[in-house]
PDB file of C-alpha atoms in Angstrom:
ATOM      1  CA  MET A   3      -0.081  -0.039  -0.067  1.00 90.00           C
ATOM      2  CA  ALA A   4       1.058   3.487  -0.740  1.00 94.00           C
ATOM      3  CA  ASN A   5      -0.114   7.036   0.192  1.00 96.00           C
ATOM      4  CA  PHE A   6      -1.348   9.119  -2.698  1.00 97.00           C
ATOM      5  CA  ASN A   7      -2.277  12.775  -2.568  1.00 97.00           C
ATOM      6  CA  LEU A   8      -4.778  13.546  -5.332  1.00 98.00           C
ATOM      7  CA  LYS A   9      -6.394  16.715  -6.636  1.00 98.00           C
ATOM      8  CA  ILE A  10     -10.000  15.720  -7.470  1.00 98.00           C
ATOM      9  CA  ASN A  11     -12.714  18.200  -8.329  1.00 98.00           C
ATOM     10  CA  GLY A  12     -10.564  20.945  -7.045  1.00 97.00           C
ATOM     11  CA  LYS A  13     -10.060  19.374  -3.569  1.00 98.00           C
ATOM     12  CA  SER A  14      -7.175  17.404  -2.102  1.00 98.00           C
ATOM     13  CA  HIS A  15      -7.619  13.840  -1.107  1.00 98.00           C
ATOM     14  CA  ALA A  16      -5.224  11.380   0.477  1.00 97.00           C
ATOM     15  CA  VAL A  17      -5.783   7.576  -0.044  1.00 98.00           C
ATOM     16  CA  ASP A  18      -3.695   4.745   0.803  1.00 97.00           C
ATOM     17  CA  VAL A  19      -4.073   1.989  -1.707  1.00 98.00           C
ATOM     18  CA  ASP A  20      -2.064  -0.395  -3.975  1.00 98.00           C
ATOM     19  CA  ASP A  21      -0.029   1.344  -6.789  1.00 97.00           C
ATOM     20  CA  ASP A  22      -1.920  -0.614  -9.430  1.00 98.00           C
ATOM     21  CA  THR A  23      -5.471   0.267  -8.021  1.00 98.00           C
ATOM     22  CA  PRO A  24      -7.605   1.753 -10.996  1.00 98.00           C
ATOM     23  CA  LEU A  25      -8.422   5.378 -10.517  1.00 98.00           C
ATOM     24  CA  LEU A  26     -12.107   4.194 -10.936  1.00 98.00           C
ATOM     25  CA  TRP A  27     -11.977   2.232  -7.797  1.00 98.00           C
ATOM     26  CA  VAL A  28     -10.244   4.985  -5.807  1.00 98.00           C
ATOM     27  CA  LEU A  29     -12.995   7.394  -6.797  1.00 98.00           C
ATOM     28  CA  ARG A  30     -15.907   5.077  -6.175  1.00 98.00           C
ATOM     29  CA  ASP A  31     -14.726   2.781  -3.088  1.00 98.00           C
ATOM     30  CA  HIS A  32     -12.465   5.214  -1.381  1.00 97.00           C
ATOM     31  CA  LEU A  33     -13.972   8.681  -1.972  1.00 98.00           C
ATOM     32  CA  GLY A  34     -17.597   7.945  -2.707  1.00 98.00           C
ATOM     33  CA  LEU A  35     -17.619   9.494  -6.046  1.00 98.00           C
ATOM     34  CA  VAL A  36     -19.955   7.083  -7.618  1.00 98.00           C
ATOM     35  CA  GLY A  37     -21.111   9.141 -10.604  1.00 97.00           C
ATOM     36  CA  THR A  38     -18.263   7.572 -12.476  1.00 98.00           C
ATOM     37  CA  LYS A  39     -19.508   4.164 -13.745  1.00 97.00           C
ATOM     38  CA  PHE A  40     -17.898   0.665 -13.967  1.00 97.00           C
ATOM     39  CA  SER A  41     -18.964  -1.454 -16.986  1.00 96.00           C
ATOM     40  CA  CYS A  42     -16.325  -3.147 -18.976  1.00 96.00           C
ATOM     41  CA  GLY A  43     -13.096  -2.747 -17.114  1.00 96.00           C
ATOM     42  CA  ILE A  44     -11.078  -2.945 -20.203  1.00 97.00           C
ATOM     43  CA  ALA A  45     -11.243   0.667 -21.730  1.00 96.00           C
ATOM     44  CA  GLN A  46     -13.907  -0.453 -24.295  1.00 96.00           C
ATOM     45  CA  CYS A  47     -17.066   1.395 -23.426  1.00 97.00           C
ATOM     46  CA  GLY A  48     -16.364   4.711 -21.835  1.00 97.00           C
ATOM     47  CA  ALA A  49     -18.672   4.568 -18.880  1.00 97.00           C
ATOM     48  CA  CYS A  50     -15.776   5.430 -16.566  1.00 98.00           C
ATOM     49  CA  THR A  51     -14.431   8.499 -18.293  1.00 98.00           C
ATOM     50  CA  VAL A  52     -13.125  11.328 -16.205  1.00 98.00           C
ATOM     51  CA  HIS A  53     -10.885  14.306 -17.061  1.00 98.00           C
ATOM     52  CA  LEU A  54      -7.181  14.011 -16.299  1.00 98.00           C
ATOM     53  CA  ASN A  55      -5.673  17.521 -16.763  1.00 98.00           C
ATOM     54  CA  GLY A  56      -8.691  18.274 -19.038  1.00 98.00           C
ATOM     55  CA  ASN A  57      -8.321  15.188 -21.168  1.00 98.00           C
ATOM     56  CA  ALA A  58     -10.990  12.429 -21.304  1.00 98.00           C
ATOM     57  CA  THR A  59      -9.520   9.370 -19.700  1.00 98.00           C
ATOM     58  CA  PHE A  60     -10.794   5.809 -19.004  1.00 98.00           C
ATOM     59  CA  SER A  61     -10.376   5.617 -15.198  1.00 98.00           C
ATOM     60  CA  CYS A  62     -10.918   1.824 -15.241  1.00 98.00           C
ATOM     61  CA  VAL A  63      -7.473   1.268 -16.637  1.00 98.00           C
ATOM     62  CA  THR A  64      -5.564   4.184 -15.249  1.00 98.00           C
ATOM     63  CA  PRO A  65      -3.623   2.994 -12.250  1.00 98.00           C
ATOM     64  CA  ILE A  66      -3.571   5.487  -9.376  1.00 98.00           C
ATOM     65  CA  SER A  67       0.264   5.563  -9.395  1.00 98.00           C
ATOM     66  CA  SER A  68       0.158   7.279 -12.948  1.00 98.00           C
ATOM     67  CA  VAL A  69      -1.984  10.066 -11.808  1.00 98.00           C
ATOM     68  CA  GLY A  70       0.663  12.039  -9.854  1.00 95.00           C
ATOM     69  CA  ASN A  71      -0.281  15.688  -9.548  1.00 96.00           C
ATOM     70  CA  ALA A  72      -2.782  15.791 -12.314  1.00 98.00           C
ATOM     71  CA  ALA A  73      -6.065  17.444 -11.770  1.00 98.00           C
ATOM     72  CA  VAL A  74      -8.919  14.861 -11.906  1.00 98.00           C
ATOM     73  CA  VAL A  75     -12.478  15.962 -12.566  1.00 98.00           C
ATOM     74  CA  THR A  76     -15.454  13.614 -12.382  1.00 98.00           C
ATOM     75  CA  ILE A  77     -19.112  14.091 -13.244  1.00 98.00           C
ATOM     76  CA  GLU A  78     -19.541  15.409  -9.775  1.00 98.00           C
ATOM     77  CA  GLY A  79     -17.078  18.133 -10.479  1.00 98.00           C
ATOM     78  CA  LEU A  80     -17.993  19.172 -14.029  1.00 98.00           C
ATOM     79  CA  SER A  81     -20.205  21.805 -12.530  1.00 96.00           C
ATOM     80  CA  GLU A  82     -21.546  22.788  -9.235  1.00 89.00           C
ATOM     81  CA  ASP A  83     -25.168  22.821 -10.070  1.00 93.00           C
ATOM     82  CA  GLY A  84     -25.427  20.930 -13.510  1.00 93.00           C
ATOM     83  CA  ASN A  85     -25.133  24.302 -15.608  1.00 95.00           C
ATOM     84  CA  HIS A  86     -22.238  23.024 -17.859  1.00 97.00           C
ATOM     85  CA  PRO A  87     -23.319  23.499 -21.497  1.00 97.00           C
ATOM     86  CA  VAL A  88     -23.156  19.823 -22.085  1.00 98.00           C
ATOM     87  CA  GLN A  89     -25.190  19.004 -19.074  1.00 97.00           C
ATOM     88  CA  LYS A  90     -27.944  21.468 -20.090  1.00 97.00           C
ATOM     89  CA  ALA A  91     -27.937  20.179 -23.676  1.00 98.00           C
ATOM     90  CA  TRP A  92     -28.260  16.615 -22.386  1.00 97.00           C
ATOM     91  CA  ALA A  93     -31.347  17.594 -20.372  1.00 97.00           C
ATOM     92  CA  GLU A  94     -32.945  19.762 -23.163  1.00 97.00           C
ATOM     93  CA  VAL A  95     -32.453  16.933 -25.698  1.00 97.00           C
ATOM     94  CA  ASP A  96     -33.616  14.363 -23.124  1.00 96.00           C
ATOM     95  CA  VAL A  97     -30.653  12.018 -24.076  1.00 96.00           C
ATOM     96  CA  ALA A  98     -30.672   9.551 -21.247  1.00 92.00           C
ATOM     97  CA  GLN A  99     -32.761   6.365 -21.376  1.00 91.00           C
ATOM     98  CA  CYS A 100     -31.322   3.823 -18.763  1.00 92.00           C
ATOM     99  CA  GLY A 101     -28.730   6.561 -18.134  1.00 90.00           C
ATOM    100  CA  TYR A 102     -25.781   4.306 -17.151  1.00 94.00           C
ATOM    101  CA  CYS A 103     -23.273   5.519 -19.772  1.00 95.00           C
ATOM    102  CA  GLN A 104     -24.395   9.123 -19.548  1.00 96.00           C
ATOM    103  CA  ALA A 105     -21.625  10.367 -17.186  1.00 97.00           C
ATOM    104  CA  GLY A 106     -18.980   9.061 -19.364  1.00 98.00           C
ATOM    105  CA  GLN A 107     -20.711  10.422 -22.507  1.00 98.00           C
ATOM    106  CA  ILE A 108     -20.944  13.836 -20.903  1.00 98.00           C
ATOM    107  CA  MET A 109     -17.451  13.865 -19.675  1.00 98.00           C
ATOM    108  CA  THR A 110     -16.134  12.773 -23.186  1.00 98.00           C
ATOM    109  CA  ALA A 111     -18.284  15.377 -24.955  1.00 98.00           C
ATOM    110  CA  ALA A 112     -17.032  18.216 -22.594  1.00 98.00           C
ATOM    111  CA  ALA A 113     -13.361  17.456 -23.049  1.00 98.00           C
ATOM    112  CA  PHE A 114     -14.075  17.204 -26.835  1.00 98.00           C
ATOM    113  CA  LEU A 115     -15.753  20.671 -26.943  1.00 98.00           C
ATOM    114  CA  LYS A 116     -13.158  22.398 -24.983  1.00 97.00           C
ATOM    115  CA  ASP A 117     -10.628  21.502 -27.641  1.00 96.00           C
ATOM    116  CA  ASN A 118     -13.138  21.736 -30.633  1.00 97.00           C
ATOM    117  CA  PRO A 119     -15.888  24.375 -29.697  1.00 97.00           C
ATOM    118  CA  GLN A 120     -17.413  24.333 -33.258  1.00 97.00           C
ATOM    119  CA  PRO A 121     -17.280  20.705 -34.462  1.00 98.00           C
ATOM    120  CA  SER A 122     -18.821  19.307 -37.545  1.00 97.00           C
ATOM    121  CA  MET A 123     -21.166  16.351 -37.217  1.00 97.00           C
ATOM    122  CA  ASP A 124     -18.489  13.999 -38.427  1.00 97.00           C
ATOM    123  CA  GLU A 125     -16.180  15.389 -35.888  1.00 98.00           C
ATOM    124  CA  ILE A 126     -18.783  14.833 -33.164  1.00 98.00           C
ATOM    125  CA  ASP A 127     -19.223  11.254 -34.324  1.00 97.00           C
ATOM    126  CA  ASN A 128     -15.663  10.578 -34.334  1.00 97.00           C
ATOM    127  CA  ALA A 129     -15.092  12.126 -30.894  1.00 98.00           C
ATOM    128  CA  MET A 130     -17.944  10.234 -29.452  1.00 97.00           C
ATOM    129  CA  ASN A 131     -17.286   6.754 -30.935  1.00 96.00           C
ATOM    130  CA  ARG A 132     -15.322   5.581 -27.949  1.00 94.00           C
ATOM    131  CA  ASN A 133     -18.377   5.750 -25.821  1.00 96.00           C
ATOM    132  CA  ILE A 134     -21.003   2.729 -25.936  1.00 96.00           C
ATOM    133  CA  CYS A 135     -24.715   3.411 -25.256  1.00 94.00           C
ATOM    134  CA  ARG A 136     -26.548   0.162 -24.539  1.00 92.00           C
ATOM    135  CA  CYS A 137     -30.053   1.895 -25.418  1.00 92.00           C
ATOM    136  CA  GLY A 138     -28.625   3.232 -28.623  1.00 94.00           C
ATOM    137  CA  THR A 139     -29.416   6.953 -28.042  1.00 95.00           C
ATOM    138  CA  TYR A 140     -26.594   7.963 -30.352  1.00 96.00           C
ATOM    139  CA  HIS A 141     -28.857  10.474 -32.415  1.00 96.00           C
ATOM    140  CA  LYS A 142     -29.705  12.084 -29.347  1.00 97.00           C
ATOM    141  CA  ILE A 143     -26.084  12.185 -28.003  1.00 97.00           C
ATOM    142  CA  ARG A 144     -24.950  13.702 -31.282  1.00 98.00           C
ATOM    143  CA  GLU A 145     -27.849  16.307 -31.183  1.00 98.00           C
ATOM    144  CA  ALA A 146     -26.911  17.373 -27.533  1.00 98.00           C
ATOM    145  CA  VAL A 147     -23.169  17.691 -28.334  1.00 98.00           C
ATOM    146  CA  SER A 148     -24.078  19.856 -31.225  1.00 98.00           C
ATOM    147  CA  LEU A 149     -26.526  21.911 -29.267  1.00 98.00           C
ATOM    148  CA  ALA A 150     -23.817  22.403 -26.586  1.00 98.00           C
ATOM    149  CA  ALA A 151     -21.398  23.538 -29.092  1.00 97.00           C
ATOM    150  CA  ASN A 152     -23.773  26.051 -30.340  1.00 92.00           C
ATOM    151  CA  THR A 153     -24.825  27.578 -27.085  1.00 84.00           C
ATOM    152  CA  LYS A 154     -21.558  28.369 -25.407  1.00 59.00           C
TER     153      LYS A 154
END
């Protein structure tokens, strides 16, 4: 076990875990930040997406020892009151069905739009293709990402 000092959602947290513990399990099991979901565990679905220094990252395969001083942002830290443009667009378009993948989808979209604020539909499709939605709401996801880009 090792002690790690982490910056998560703008706050400092100390955890004592094995070096190879995935960031996902530190967030969920040690810090109670359960908005980040476990699904595949092999970086194939995107449900566990968080931001690591602003970049969308699969937390299920990110060992805690690799985080270092990076700023981690989870869905809980994306905005204080759900007013991030992507979150607002998600609600307006009514994207979620079961909702399980939505935190990962939103985190991927937010990181993408930060780097590409006026994307084409093809760019949206390419950016979001790493995230799987079991309910198949891809048309609504695409619409919400486009709406968020156009309402900034």
